[in-house]
Tab-separated table of C-alpha atoms and ligand atoms in Angstrom:
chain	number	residue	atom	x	y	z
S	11	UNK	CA	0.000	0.000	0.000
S	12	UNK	CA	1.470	3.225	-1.185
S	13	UNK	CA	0.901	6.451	1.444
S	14	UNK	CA	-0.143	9.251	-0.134
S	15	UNK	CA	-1.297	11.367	2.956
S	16	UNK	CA	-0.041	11.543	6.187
S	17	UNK	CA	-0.958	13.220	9.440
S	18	UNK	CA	1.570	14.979	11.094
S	19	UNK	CA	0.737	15.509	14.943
S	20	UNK	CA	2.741	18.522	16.477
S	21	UNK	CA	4.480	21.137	14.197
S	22	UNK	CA	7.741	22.564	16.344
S	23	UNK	CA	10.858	21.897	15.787
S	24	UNK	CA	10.822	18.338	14.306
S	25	UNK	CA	7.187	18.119	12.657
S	26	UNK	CA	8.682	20.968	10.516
S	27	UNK	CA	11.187	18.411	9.279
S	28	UNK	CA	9.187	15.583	8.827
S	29	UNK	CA	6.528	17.378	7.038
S	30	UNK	CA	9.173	18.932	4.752
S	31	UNK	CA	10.736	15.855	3.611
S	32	UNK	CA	6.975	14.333	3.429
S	33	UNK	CA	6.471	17.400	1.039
S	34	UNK	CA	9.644	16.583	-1.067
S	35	UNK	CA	8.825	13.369	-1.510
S	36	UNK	CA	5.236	13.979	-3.423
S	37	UNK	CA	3.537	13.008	0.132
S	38	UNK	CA	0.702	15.006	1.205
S	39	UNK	CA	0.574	16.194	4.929
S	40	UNK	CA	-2.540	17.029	6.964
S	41	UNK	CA	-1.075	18.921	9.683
S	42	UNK	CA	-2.291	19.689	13.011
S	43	UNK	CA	-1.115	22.200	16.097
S	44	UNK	CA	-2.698	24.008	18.823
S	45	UNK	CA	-3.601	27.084	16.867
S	46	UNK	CA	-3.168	29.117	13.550
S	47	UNK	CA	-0.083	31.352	14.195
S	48	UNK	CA	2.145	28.254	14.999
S	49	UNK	CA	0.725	26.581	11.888
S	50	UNK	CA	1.331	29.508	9.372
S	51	UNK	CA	5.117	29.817	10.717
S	52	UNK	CA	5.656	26.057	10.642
S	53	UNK	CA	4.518	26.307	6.841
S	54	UNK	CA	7.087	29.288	6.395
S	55	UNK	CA	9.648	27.202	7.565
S	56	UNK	CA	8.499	24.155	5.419
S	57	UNK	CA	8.642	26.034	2.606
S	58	UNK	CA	11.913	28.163	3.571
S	59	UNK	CA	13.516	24.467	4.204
S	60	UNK	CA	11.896	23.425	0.684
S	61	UNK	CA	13.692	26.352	-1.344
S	62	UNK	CA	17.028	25.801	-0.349
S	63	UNK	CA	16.724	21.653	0.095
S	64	UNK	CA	18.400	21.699	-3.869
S	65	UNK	CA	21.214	24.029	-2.292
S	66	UNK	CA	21.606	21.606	0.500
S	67	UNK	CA	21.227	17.992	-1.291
S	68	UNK	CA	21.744	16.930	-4.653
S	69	UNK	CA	19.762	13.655	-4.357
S	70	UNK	CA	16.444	14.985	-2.752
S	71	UNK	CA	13.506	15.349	-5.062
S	72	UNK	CA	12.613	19.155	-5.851
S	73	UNK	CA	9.289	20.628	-5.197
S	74	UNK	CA	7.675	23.924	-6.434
S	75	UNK	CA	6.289	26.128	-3.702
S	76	UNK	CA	3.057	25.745	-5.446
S	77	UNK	CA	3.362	22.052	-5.390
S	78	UNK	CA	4.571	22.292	-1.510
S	79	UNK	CA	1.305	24.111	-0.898
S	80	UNK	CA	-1.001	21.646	-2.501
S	81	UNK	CA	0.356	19.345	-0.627
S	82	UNK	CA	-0.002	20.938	2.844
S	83	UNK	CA	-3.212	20.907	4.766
S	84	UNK	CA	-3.188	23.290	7.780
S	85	UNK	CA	-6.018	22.742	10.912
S	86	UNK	CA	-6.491	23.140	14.336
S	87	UNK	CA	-8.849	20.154	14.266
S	88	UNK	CA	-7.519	16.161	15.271
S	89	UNK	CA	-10.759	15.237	13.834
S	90	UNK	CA	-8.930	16.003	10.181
S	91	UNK	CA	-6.481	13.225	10.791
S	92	UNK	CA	-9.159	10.720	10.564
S	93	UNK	CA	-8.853	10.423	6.542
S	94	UNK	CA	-4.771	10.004	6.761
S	95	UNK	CA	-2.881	6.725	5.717
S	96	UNK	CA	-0.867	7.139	8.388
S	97	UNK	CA	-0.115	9.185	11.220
S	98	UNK	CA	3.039	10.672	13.218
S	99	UNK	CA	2.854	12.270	16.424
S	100	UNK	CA	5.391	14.925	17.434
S	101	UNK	CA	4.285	17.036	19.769
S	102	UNK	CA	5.485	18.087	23.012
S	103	UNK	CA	8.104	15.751	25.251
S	104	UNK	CA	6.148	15.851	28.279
S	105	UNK	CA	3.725	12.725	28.890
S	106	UNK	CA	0.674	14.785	30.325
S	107	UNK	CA	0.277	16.188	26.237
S	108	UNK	CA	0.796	13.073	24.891
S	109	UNK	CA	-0.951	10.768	26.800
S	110	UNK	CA	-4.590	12.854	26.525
S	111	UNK	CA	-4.039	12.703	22.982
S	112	UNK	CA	-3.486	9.135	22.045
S	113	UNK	CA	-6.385	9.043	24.058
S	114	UNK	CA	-8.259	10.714	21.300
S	115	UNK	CA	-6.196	9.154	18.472
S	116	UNK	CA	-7.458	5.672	19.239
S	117	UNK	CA	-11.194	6.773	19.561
S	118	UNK	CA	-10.977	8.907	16.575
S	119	UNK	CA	-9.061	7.217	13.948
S	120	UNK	CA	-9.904	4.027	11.806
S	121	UNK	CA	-9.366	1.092	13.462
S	122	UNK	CA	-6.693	0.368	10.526
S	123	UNK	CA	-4.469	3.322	11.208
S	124	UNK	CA	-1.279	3.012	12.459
S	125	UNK	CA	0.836	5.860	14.286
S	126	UNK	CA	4.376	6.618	14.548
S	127	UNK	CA	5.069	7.754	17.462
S	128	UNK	CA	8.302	10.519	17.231
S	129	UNK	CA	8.981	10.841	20.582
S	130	UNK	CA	12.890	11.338	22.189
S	131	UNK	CA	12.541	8.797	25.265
S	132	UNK	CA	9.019	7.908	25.852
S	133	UNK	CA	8.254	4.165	26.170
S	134	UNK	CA	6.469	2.862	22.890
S	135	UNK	CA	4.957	0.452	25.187
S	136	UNK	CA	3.499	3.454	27.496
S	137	UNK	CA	2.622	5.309	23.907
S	138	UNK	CA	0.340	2.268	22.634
S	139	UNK	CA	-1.525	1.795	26.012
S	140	UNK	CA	-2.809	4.949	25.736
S	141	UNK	CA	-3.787	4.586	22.513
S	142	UNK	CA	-6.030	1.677	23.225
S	143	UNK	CA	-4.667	-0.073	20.490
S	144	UNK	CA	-0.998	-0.872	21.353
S	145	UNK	CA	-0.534	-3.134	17.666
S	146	UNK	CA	-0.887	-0.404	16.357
S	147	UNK	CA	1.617	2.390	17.469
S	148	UNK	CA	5.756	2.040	16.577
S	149	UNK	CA	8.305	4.666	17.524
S	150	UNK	CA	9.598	6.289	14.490
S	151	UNK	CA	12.503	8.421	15.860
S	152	UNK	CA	13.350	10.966	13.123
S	153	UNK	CA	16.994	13.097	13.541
S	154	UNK	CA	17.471	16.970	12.774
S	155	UNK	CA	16.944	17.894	9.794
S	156	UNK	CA	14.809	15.545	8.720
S	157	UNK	CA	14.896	15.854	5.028
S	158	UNK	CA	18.893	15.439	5.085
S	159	UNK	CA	19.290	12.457	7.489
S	160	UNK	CA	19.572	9.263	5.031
S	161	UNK	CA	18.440	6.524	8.631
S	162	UNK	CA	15.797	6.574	11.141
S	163	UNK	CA	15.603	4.827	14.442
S	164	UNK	CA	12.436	2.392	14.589
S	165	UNK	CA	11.198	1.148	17.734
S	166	UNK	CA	9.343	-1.852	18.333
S	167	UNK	CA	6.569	-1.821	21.365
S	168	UNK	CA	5.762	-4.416	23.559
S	169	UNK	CA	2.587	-5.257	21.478
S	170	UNK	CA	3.915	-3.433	17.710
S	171	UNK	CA	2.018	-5.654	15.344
S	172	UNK	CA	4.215	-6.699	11.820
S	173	UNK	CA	1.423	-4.766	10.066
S	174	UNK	CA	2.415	-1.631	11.456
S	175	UNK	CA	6.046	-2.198	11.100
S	176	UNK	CA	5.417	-2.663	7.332
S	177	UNK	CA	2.942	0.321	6.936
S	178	UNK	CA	5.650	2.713	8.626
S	179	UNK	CA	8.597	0.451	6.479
S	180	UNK	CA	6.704	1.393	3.290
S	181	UNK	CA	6.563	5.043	4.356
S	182	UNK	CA	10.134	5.359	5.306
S	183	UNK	CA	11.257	3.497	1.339
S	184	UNK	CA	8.692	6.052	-0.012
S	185	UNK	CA	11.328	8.919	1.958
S	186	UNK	CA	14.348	6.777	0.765
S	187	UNK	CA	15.145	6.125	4.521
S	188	UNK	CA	16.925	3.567	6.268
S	189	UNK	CA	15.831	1.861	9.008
S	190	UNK	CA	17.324	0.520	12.179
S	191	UNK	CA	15.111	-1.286	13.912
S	192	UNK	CA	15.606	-1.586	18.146
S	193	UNK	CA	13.745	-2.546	20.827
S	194	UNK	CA	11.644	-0.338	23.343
S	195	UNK	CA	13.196	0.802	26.299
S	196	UNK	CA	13.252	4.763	27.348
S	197	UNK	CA	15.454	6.896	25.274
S	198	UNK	CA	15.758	3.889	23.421
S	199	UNK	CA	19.558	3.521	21.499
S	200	UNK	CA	20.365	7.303	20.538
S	201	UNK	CA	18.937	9.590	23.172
S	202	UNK	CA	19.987	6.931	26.086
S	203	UNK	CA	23.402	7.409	24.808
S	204	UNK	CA	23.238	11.224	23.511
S	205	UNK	CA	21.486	13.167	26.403
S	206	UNK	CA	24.415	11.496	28.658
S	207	UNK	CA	26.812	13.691	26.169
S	208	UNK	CA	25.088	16.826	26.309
S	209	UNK	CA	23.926	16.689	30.142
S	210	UNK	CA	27.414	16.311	30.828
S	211	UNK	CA	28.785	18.873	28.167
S	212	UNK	CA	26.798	21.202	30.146
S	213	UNK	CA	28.287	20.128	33.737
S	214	UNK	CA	31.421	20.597	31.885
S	215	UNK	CA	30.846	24.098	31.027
S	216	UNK	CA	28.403	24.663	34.090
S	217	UNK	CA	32.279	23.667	36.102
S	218	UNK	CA	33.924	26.677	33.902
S	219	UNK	CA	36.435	23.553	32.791
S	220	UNK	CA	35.931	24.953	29.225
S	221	UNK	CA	34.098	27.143	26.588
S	222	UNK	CA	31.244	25.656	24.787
S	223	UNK	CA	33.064	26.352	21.662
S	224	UNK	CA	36.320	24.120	22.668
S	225	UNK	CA	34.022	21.718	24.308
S	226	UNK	CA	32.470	21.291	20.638
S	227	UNK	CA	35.376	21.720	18.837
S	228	UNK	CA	36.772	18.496	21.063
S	229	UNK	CA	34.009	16.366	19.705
S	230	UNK	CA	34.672	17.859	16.307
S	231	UNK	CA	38.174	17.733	15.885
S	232	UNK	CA	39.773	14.928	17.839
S	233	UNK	CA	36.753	12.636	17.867
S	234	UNK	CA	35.343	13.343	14.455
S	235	UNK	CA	31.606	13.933	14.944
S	236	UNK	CA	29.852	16.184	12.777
S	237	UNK	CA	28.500	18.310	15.197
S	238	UNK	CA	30.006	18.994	19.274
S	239	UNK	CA	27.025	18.165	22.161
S	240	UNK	CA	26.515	21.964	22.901
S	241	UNK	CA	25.265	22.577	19.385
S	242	UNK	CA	23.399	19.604	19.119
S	243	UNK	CA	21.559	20.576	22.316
S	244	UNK	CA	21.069	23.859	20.675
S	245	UNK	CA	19.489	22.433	17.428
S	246	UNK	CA	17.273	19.565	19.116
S	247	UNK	CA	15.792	22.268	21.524
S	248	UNK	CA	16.862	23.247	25.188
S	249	UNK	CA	13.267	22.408	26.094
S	250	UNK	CA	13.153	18.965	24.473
S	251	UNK	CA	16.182	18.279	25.747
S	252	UNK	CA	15.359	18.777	29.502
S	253	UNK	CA	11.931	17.254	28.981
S	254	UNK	CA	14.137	14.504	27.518
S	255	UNK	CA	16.432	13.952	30.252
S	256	UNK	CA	13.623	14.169	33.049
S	257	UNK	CA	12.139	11.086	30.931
S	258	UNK	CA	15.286	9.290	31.480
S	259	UNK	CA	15.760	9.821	34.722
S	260	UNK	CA	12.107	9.264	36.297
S	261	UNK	CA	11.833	6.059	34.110
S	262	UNK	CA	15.235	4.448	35.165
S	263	UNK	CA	15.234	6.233	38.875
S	264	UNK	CA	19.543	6.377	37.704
S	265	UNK	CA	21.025	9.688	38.927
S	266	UNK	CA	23.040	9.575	35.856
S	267	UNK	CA	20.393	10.958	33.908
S	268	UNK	CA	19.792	14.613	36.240
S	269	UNK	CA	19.433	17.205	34.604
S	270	UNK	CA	22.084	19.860	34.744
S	271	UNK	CA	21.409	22.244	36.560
S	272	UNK	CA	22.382	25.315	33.728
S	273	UNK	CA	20.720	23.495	30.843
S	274	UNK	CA	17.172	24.328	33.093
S	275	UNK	CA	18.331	27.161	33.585
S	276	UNK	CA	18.624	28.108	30.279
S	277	UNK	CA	15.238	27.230	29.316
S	278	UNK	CA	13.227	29.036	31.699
S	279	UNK	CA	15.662	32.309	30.758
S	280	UNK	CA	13.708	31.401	27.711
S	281	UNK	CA	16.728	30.348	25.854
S	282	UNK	CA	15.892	27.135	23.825
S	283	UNK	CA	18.647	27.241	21.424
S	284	UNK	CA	18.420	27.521	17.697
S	285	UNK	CA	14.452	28.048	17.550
S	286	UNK	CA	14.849	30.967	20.070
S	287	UNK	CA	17.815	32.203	18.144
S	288	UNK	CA	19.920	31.892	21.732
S	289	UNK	CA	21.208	29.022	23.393
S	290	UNK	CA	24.679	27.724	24.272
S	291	UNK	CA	25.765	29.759	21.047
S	292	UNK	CA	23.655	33.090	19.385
S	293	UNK	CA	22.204	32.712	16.081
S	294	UNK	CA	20.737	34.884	13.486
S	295	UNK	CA	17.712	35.047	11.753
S	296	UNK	CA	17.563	34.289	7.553
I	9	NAD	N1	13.815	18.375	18.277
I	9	NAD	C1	14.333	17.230	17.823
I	9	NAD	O1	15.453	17.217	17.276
I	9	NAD	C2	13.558	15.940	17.966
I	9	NAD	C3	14.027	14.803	17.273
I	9	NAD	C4	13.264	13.628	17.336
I	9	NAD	C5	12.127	13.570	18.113
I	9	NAD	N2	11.715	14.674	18.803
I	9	NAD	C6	10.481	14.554	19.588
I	9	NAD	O2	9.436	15.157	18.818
I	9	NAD	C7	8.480	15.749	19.710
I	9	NAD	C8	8.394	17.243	19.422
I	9	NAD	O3	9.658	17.835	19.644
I	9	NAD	P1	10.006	19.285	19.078
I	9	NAD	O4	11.448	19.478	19.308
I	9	NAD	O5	9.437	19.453	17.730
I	9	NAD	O6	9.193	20.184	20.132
I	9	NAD	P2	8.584	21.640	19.898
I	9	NAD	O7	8.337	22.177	21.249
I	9	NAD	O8	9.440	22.408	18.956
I	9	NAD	O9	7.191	21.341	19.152
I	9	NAD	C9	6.110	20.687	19.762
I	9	NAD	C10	4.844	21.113	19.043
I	9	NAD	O10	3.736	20.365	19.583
I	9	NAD	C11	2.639	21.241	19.623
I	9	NAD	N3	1.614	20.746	20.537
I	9	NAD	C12	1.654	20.696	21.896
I	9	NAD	N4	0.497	20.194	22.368
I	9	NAD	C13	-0.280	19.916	21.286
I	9	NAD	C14	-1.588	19.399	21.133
I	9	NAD	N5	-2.332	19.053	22.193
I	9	NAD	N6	-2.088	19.256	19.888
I	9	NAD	C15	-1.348	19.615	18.797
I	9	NAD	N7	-0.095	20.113	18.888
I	9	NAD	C16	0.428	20.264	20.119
I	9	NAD	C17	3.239	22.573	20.075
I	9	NAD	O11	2.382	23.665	19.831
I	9	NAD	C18	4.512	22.597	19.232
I	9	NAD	O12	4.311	23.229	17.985
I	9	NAD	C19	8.966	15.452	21.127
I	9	NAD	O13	8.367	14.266	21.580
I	9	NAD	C20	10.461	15.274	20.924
I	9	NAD	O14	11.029	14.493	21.939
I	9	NAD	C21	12.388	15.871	18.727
């Protein structure tokens, strides 16, 4: 079964992405947030992301911004979702949104719908209890940006049925994505691993032991990784981050996952990295 349209849940920092590389790949997105102003800037991002994807990949597909917006479905309304092949959820890391909402999900949505749950660290398991229809739900975890990472992390809950591994399969070959597939514990492979990295980045520079830009630059330089844990924290989200971590640690009750101090700081200064335009480094608009 080919998709053609997919509901996108949630349309911050990472629904932007998916729905952009949705877009790109001749997928049509029915996509729903809390009110109109965050919908009509997620869209200007989409399309700001779709303009200068040829600049930024020469394998992606190329879309028109007319095509882009014939593809895109804005609304306020969950009840929209019901007509969607599939559906992934990416809103808020903080379980008393989601929870309430898969609520809804399972009542409202054909029994035959499956959803991909995006979340950073939240069981799957958890996820498709809510949902009243466990089979049915699979962690799709999606990296920053979206439309330029070539592999996805796929998670497997307790009850994941093989139907809705192939529907979100299919989806993921239609986006020319690998997939690894792991099983479900909180934070699963990557953000177990990676939140230890940048909670401790930010001891590091919480201790004065270094700036954030040598702190990167070790990561960069002498270990090779693309990007250091300070700007990775700054592109994922202070805010997701933190919700992130607190996921971590009151699911595994291991002091290794508290969060530091500064990084909680930072977010209630109200600086949440890259989407704020200030976090552990300043950016610019444009
Ligand atoms: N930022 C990343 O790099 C990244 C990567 C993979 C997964 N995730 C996960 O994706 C999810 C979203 O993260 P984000 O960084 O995009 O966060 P974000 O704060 O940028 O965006 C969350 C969006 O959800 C919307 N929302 C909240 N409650 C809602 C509701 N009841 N109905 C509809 N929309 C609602 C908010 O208005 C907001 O636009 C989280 O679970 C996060 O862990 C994030």
């Amino acid at each position: 079964m080919i998709l053609g349209t997919v509901g996108v849940l949630g349309a911050g920092n990472i629904g932007v992405g998916v729905v952009t590389d949705l877009v790109l790949h001749g997928i049509s997105a029915v996509v729903v947030d809390l009110t109109t102003d965050i919908l009509e800037r997620a869209q200007a991002e989409i399309l700001n992301n779709i303009r200068f994807a040829p600049v930024l990949s020469k394998t992606l597909p190329r879309a028109s911004r007319d095509e882009a917006l014939q593809r895109i479905t804005l609304t306020t309304d969950l009840q929209d979702l019901t007509s969607c092949d599939f559906i992934i959820e990416n809103v808020t890391e903080d379980w008393g949104i989601k929870k309430p909402l898969y609520e809804r999900l399972g009542e409202l949505a054909p029994p035959e719908v499956c959803f991909g749950a995006n979340t950073s660290c939240i069981s799957i398991t958890q996820i498709g209890n809510a949902s009243g229809r466990p089979a049915n739900v699979i962690g799709v975890h999606f990296m920053n940006p979206v439309h330029l990472k070539p592999a996805v992390e796929v998670i497997r809950g307790f009850h994941t049925s093989d139907l809705a591994l192939s529907r979100l399969l299919q989806l993921l070959s239609q986006l020319n994505k690998e997939a690894i597939l792991v099983e479900d514990m909180p934070g699963f492979v990557s953000n177990r691993i990676s939140h230890l990295f940048m909670n401790e980045a930010a001891f590091v520079l919480q201790d004065h032991v270094s700036t954030a830009e040598k702190i990167d630059m070790i990561f960069k330089k002498c270990f090779g990784h693309a990007m250091g844990p300070l700007e990775t924290a700054d592109l994922i989200g202070l805010d997701t981050v933190v919700h992130s971590l607190d996921v971590l640690f009151e699911s595994y009750k291991d002091p290794k996952y508290r969060c530091c101090p500064l990084l909680r700081k930072m977010v209630h200064a109200g600086h949440l990295g890259r989407k704020t335009g200030r976090g552990f480094y300043t950016y610019f608009a444009g």
